[in-house]
PDB file of C-alpha atoms in Angstrom:
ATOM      1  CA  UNK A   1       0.000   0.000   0.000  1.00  0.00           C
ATOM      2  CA  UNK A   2       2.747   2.474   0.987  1.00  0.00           C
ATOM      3  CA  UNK A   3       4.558   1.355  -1.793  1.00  0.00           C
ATOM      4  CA  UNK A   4       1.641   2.061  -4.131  1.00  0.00           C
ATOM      5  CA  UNK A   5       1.165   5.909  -2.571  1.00  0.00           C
ATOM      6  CA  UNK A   6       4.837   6.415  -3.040  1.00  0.00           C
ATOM      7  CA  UNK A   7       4.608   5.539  -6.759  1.00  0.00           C
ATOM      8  CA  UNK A   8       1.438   7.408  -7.456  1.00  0.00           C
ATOM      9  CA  UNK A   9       3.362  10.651  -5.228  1.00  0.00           C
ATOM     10  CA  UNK A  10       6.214  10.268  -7.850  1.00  0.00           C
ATOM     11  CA  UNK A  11       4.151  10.180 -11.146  1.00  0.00           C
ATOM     12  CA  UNK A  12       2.004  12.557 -10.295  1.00  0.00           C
ATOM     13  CA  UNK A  13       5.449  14.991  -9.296  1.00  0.00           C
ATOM     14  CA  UNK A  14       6.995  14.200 -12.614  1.00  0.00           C
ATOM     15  CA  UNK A  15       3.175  14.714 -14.851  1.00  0.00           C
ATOM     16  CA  UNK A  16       2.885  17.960 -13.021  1.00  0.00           C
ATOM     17  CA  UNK A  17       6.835  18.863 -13.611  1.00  0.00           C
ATOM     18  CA  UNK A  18       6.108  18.114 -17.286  1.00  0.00           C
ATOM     19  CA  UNK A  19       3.342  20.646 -17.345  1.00  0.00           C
ATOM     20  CA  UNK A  20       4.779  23.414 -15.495  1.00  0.00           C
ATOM     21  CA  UNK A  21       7.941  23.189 -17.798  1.00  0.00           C
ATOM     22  CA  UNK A  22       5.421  23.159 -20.982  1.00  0.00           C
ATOM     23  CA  UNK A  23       3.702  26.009 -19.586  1.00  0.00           C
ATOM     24  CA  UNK A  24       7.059  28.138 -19.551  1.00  0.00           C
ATOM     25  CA  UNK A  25       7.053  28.891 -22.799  1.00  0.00           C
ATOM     26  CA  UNK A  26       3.468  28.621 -24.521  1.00  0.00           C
ATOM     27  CA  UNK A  27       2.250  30.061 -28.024  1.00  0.00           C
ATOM     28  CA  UNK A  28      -1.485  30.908 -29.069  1.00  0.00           C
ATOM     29  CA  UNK A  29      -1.810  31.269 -32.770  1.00  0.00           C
ATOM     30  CA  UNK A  30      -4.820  33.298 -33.817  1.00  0.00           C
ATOM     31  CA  UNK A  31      -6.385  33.560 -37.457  1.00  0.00           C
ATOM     32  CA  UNK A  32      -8.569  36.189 -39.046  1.00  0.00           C
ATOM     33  CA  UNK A  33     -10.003  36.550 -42.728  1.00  0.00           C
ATOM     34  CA  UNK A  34     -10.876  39.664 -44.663  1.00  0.00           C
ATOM     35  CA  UNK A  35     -12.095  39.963 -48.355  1.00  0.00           C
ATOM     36  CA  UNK A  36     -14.212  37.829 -50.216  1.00  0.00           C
ATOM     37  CA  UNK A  37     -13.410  33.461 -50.361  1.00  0.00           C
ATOM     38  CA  UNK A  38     -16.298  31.621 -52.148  1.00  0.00           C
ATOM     39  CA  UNK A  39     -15.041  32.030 -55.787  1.00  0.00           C
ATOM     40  CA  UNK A  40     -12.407  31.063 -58.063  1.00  0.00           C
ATOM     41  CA  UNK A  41     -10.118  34.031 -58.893  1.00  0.00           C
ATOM     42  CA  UNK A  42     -11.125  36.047 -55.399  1.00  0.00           C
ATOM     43  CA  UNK A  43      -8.452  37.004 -53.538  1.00  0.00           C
ATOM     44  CA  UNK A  44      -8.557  37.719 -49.946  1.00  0.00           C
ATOM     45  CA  UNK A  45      -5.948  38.411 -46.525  1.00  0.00           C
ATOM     46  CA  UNK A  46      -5.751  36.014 -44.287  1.00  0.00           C
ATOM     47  CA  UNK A  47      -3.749  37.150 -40.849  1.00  0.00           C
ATOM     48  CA  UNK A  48      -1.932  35.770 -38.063  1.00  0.00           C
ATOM     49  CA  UNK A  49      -1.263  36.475 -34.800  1.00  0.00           C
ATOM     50  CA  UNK A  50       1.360  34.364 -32.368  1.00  0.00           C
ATOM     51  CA  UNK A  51       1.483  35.498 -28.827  1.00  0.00           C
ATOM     52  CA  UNK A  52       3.637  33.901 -26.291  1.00  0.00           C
ATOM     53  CA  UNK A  53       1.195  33.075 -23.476  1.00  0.00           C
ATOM     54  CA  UNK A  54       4.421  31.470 -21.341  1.00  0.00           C
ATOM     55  CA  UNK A  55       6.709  33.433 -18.883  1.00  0.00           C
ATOM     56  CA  UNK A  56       9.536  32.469 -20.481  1.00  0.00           C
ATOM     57  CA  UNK A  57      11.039  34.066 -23.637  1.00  0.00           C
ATOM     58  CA  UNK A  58       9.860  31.896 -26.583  1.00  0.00           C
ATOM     59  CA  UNK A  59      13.113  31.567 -29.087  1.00  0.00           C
ATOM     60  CA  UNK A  60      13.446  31.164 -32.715  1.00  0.00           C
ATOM     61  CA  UNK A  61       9.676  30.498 -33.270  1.00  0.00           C
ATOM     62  CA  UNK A  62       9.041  30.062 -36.794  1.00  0.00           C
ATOM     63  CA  UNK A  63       5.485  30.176 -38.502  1.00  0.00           C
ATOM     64  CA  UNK A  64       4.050  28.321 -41.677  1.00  0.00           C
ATOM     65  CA  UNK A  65       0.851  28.183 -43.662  1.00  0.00           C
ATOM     66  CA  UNK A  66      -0.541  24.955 -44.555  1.00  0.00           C
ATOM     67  CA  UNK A  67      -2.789  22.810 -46.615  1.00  0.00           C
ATOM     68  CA  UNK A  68      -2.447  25.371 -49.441  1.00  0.00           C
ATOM     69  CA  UNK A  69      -3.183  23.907 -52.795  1.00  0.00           C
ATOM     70  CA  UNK A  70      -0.750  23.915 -56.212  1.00  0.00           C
ATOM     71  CA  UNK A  71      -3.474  26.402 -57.455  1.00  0.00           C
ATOM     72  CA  UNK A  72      -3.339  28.788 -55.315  1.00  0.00           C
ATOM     73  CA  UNK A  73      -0.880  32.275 -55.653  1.00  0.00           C
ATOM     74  CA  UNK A  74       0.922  33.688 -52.470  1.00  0.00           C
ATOM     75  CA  UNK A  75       2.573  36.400 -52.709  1.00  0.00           C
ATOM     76  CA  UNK A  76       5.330  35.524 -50.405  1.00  0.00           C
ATOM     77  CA  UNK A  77       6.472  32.626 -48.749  1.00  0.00           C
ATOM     78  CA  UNK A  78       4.314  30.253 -46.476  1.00  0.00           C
ATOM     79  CA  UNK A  79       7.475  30.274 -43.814  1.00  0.00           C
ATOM     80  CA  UNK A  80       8.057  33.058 -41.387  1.00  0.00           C
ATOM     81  CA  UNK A  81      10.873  33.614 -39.129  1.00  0.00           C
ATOM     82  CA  UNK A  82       9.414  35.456 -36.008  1.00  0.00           C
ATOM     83  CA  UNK A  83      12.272  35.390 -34.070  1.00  0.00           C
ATOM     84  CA  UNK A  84      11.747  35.562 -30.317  1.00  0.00           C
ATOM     85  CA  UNK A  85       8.734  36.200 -28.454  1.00  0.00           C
ATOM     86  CA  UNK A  86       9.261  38.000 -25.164  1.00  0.00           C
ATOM     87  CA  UNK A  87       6.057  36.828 -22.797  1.00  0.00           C
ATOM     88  CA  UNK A  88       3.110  38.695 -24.015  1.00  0.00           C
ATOM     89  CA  UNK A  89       4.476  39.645 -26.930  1.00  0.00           C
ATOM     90  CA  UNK A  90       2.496  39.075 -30.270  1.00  0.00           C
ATOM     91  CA  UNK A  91       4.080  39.089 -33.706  1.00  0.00           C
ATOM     92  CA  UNK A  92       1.527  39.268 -36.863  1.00  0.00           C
ATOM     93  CA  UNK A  93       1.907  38.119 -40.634  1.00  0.00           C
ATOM     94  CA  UNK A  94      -0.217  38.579 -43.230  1.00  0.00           C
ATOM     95  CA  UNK A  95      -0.703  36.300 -46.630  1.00  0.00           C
ATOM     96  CA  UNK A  96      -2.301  37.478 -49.460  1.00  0.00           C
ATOM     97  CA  UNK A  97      -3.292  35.292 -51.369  1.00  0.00           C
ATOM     98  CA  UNK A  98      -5.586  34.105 -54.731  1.00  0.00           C
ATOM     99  CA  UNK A  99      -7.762  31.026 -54.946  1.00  0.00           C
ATOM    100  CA  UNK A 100      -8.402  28.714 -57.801  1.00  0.00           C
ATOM    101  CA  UNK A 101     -11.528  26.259 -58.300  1.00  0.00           C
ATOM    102  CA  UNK A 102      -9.809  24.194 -55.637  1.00  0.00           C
ATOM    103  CA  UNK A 103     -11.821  24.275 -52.083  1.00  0.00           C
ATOM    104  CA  UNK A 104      -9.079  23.844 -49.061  1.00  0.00           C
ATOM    105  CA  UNK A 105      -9.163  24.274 -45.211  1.00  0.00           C
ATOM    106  CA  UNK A 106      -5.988  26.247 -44.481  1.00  0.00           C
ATOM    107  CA  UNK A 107      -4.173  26.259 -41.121  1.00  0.00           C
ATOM    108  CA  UNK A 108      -1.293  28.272 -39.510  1.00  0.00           C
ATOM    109  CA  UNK A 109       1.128  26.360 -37.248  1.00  0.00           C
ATOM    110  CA  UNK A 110       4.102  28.003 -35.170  1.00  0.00           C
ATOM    111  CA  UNK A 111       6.619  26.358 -33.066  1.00  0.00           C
ATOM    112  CA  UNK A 112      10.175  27.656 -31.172  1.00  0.00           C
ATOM    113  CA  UNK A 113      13.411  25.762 -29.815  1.00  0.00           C
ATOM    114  CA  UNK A 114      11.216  25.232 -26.814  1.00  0.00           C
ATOM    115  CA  UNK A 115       7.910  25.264 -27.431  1.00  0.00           C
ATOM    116  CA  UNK A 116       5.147  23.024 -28.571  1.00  0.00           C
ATOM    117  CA  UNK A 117       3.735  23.183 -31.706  1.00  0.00           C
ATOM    118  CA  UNK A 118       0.844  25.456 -31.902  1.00  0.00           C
ATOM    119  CA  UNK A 119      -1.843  25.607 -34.619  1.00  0.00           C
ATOM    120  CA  UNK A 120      -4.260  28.481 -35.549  1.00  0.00           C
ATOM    121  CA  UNK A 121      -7.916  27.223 -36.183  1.00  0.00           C
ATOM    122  CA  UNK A 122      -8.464  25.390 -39.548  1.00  0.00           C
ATOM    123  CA  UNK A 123     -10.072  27.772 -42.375  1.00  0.00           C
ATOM    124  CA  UNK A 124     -12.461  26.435 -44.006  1.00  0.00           C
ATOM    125  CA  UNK A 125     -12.657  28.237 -47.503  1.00  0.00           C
ATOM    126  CA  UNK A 126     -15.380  28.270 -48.506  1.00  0.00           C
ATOM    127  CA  UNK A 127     -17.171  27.841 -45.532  1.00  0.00           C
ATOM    128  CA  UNK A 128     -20.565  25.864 -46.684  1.00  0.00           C
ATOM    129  CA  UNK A 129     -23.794  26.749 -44.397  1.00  0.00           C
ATOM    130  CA  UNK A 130     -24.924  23.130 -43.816  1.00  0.00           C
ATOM    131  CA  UNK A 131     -21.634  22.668 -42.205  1.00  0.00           C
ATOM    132  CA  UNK A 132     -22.678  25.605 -39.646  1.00  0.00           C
ATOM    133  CA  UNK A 133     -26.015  24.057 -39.107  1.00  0.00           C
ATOM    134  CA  UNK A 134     -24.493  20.285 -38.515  1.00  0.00           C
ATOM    135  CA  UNK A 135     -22.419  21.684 -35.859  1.00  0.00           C
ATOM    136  CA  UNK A 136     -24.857  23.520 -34.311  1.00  0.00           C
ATOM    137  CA  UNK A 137     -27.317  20.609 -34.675  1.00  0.00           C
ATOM    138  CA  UNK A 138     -24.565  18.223 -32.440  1.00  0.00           C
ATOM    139  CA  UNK A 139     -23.972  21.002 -30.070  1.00  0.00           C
ATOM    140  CA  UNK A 140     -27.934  21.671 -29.054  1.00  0.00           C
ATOM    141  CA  UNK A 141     -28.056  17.581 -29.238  1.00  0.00           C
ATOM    142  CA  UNK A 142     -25.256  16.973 -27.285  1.00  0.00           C
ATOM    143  CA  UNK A 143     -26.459  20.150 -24.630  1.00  0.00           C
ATOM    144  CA  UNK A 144     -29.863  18.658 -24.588  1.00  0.00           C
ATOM    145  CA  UNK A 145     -28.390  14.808 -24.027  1.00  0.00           C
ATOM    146  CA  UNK A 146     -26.791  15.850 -20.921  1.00  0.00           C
ATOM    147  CA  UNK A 147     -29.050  17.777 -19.446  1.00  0.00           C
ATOM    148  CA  UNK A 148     -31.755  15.032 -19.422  1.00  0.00           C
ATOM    149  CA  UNK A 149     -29.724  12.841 -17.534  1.00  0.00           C
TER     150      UNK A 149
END
């Protein structure tokens, strides 16, 4: 039995160690949309924001788009070199960028020496309605599930 506390004392030590240390240094990537995305040929901003939600310097963090199809025309780059992020500190890019025929959900990820990976929210272009309307369907389900019991 003592044995057994002992154990559980020292994993439960080292899972909360891990999670401290992860929480040093912690990025939140943020994603915003402006101009018009339903058609072939429309071309529209898409912007990112990576703040360092840690207390520790975040260093060398480096951002890239993904998921972007052969179609599509950026005008720069999908990597981006942020550098370091004190704590609090947010660092913005911006892609421009021109759509073909090709649908695609597009997502932003940004990661540091030591950090974990962070991802923005997947962009769904274009966006279709019934998708808002399943979600909201399984939400109100789930919600109403639940409360029954």
């Amino acid at each position: 039995m003592r044995i057994g506390i002992f154990l559980f004392g020292i994993a439960s030590l080292l899972i909360f160690g891990s999670l401290v240390a992860a929480a040093d240094t912690s990025l939140l990537v943020n994603a915003t949309l402006d101009g018009p995305i339903a058609n072939d040929g429309d071309i529209f901003d898409i912007n990112f924001a990576v703040k360092n939600i840690g207390s520790v310097t975040a260093t060398n963090v480096l951002g890239k788009l993904n998921n972007i199809p052969p179609g599509w025309t950026l005008e720069h780059s999908t990597m981006v070199n942020f550098g370091n992020i004190a704590p609090n500190q947010i660092k913005k890019t911006t892609y421009r960028i021109e759509r073909d025929e090709e649908d695609a959900t597009i997502y932003f990820t940004a990661d540091g020496d030591n950090t974990d990976p962070a991802d923005s929210r997947r962009v769904a272009i274009p966006i279709h309605p019934l998708v808002l309307v399943a979600i909201s369907a399984i939400i109100i389900g789930t919600y109403l599930f639940v409360r029954k019991k």
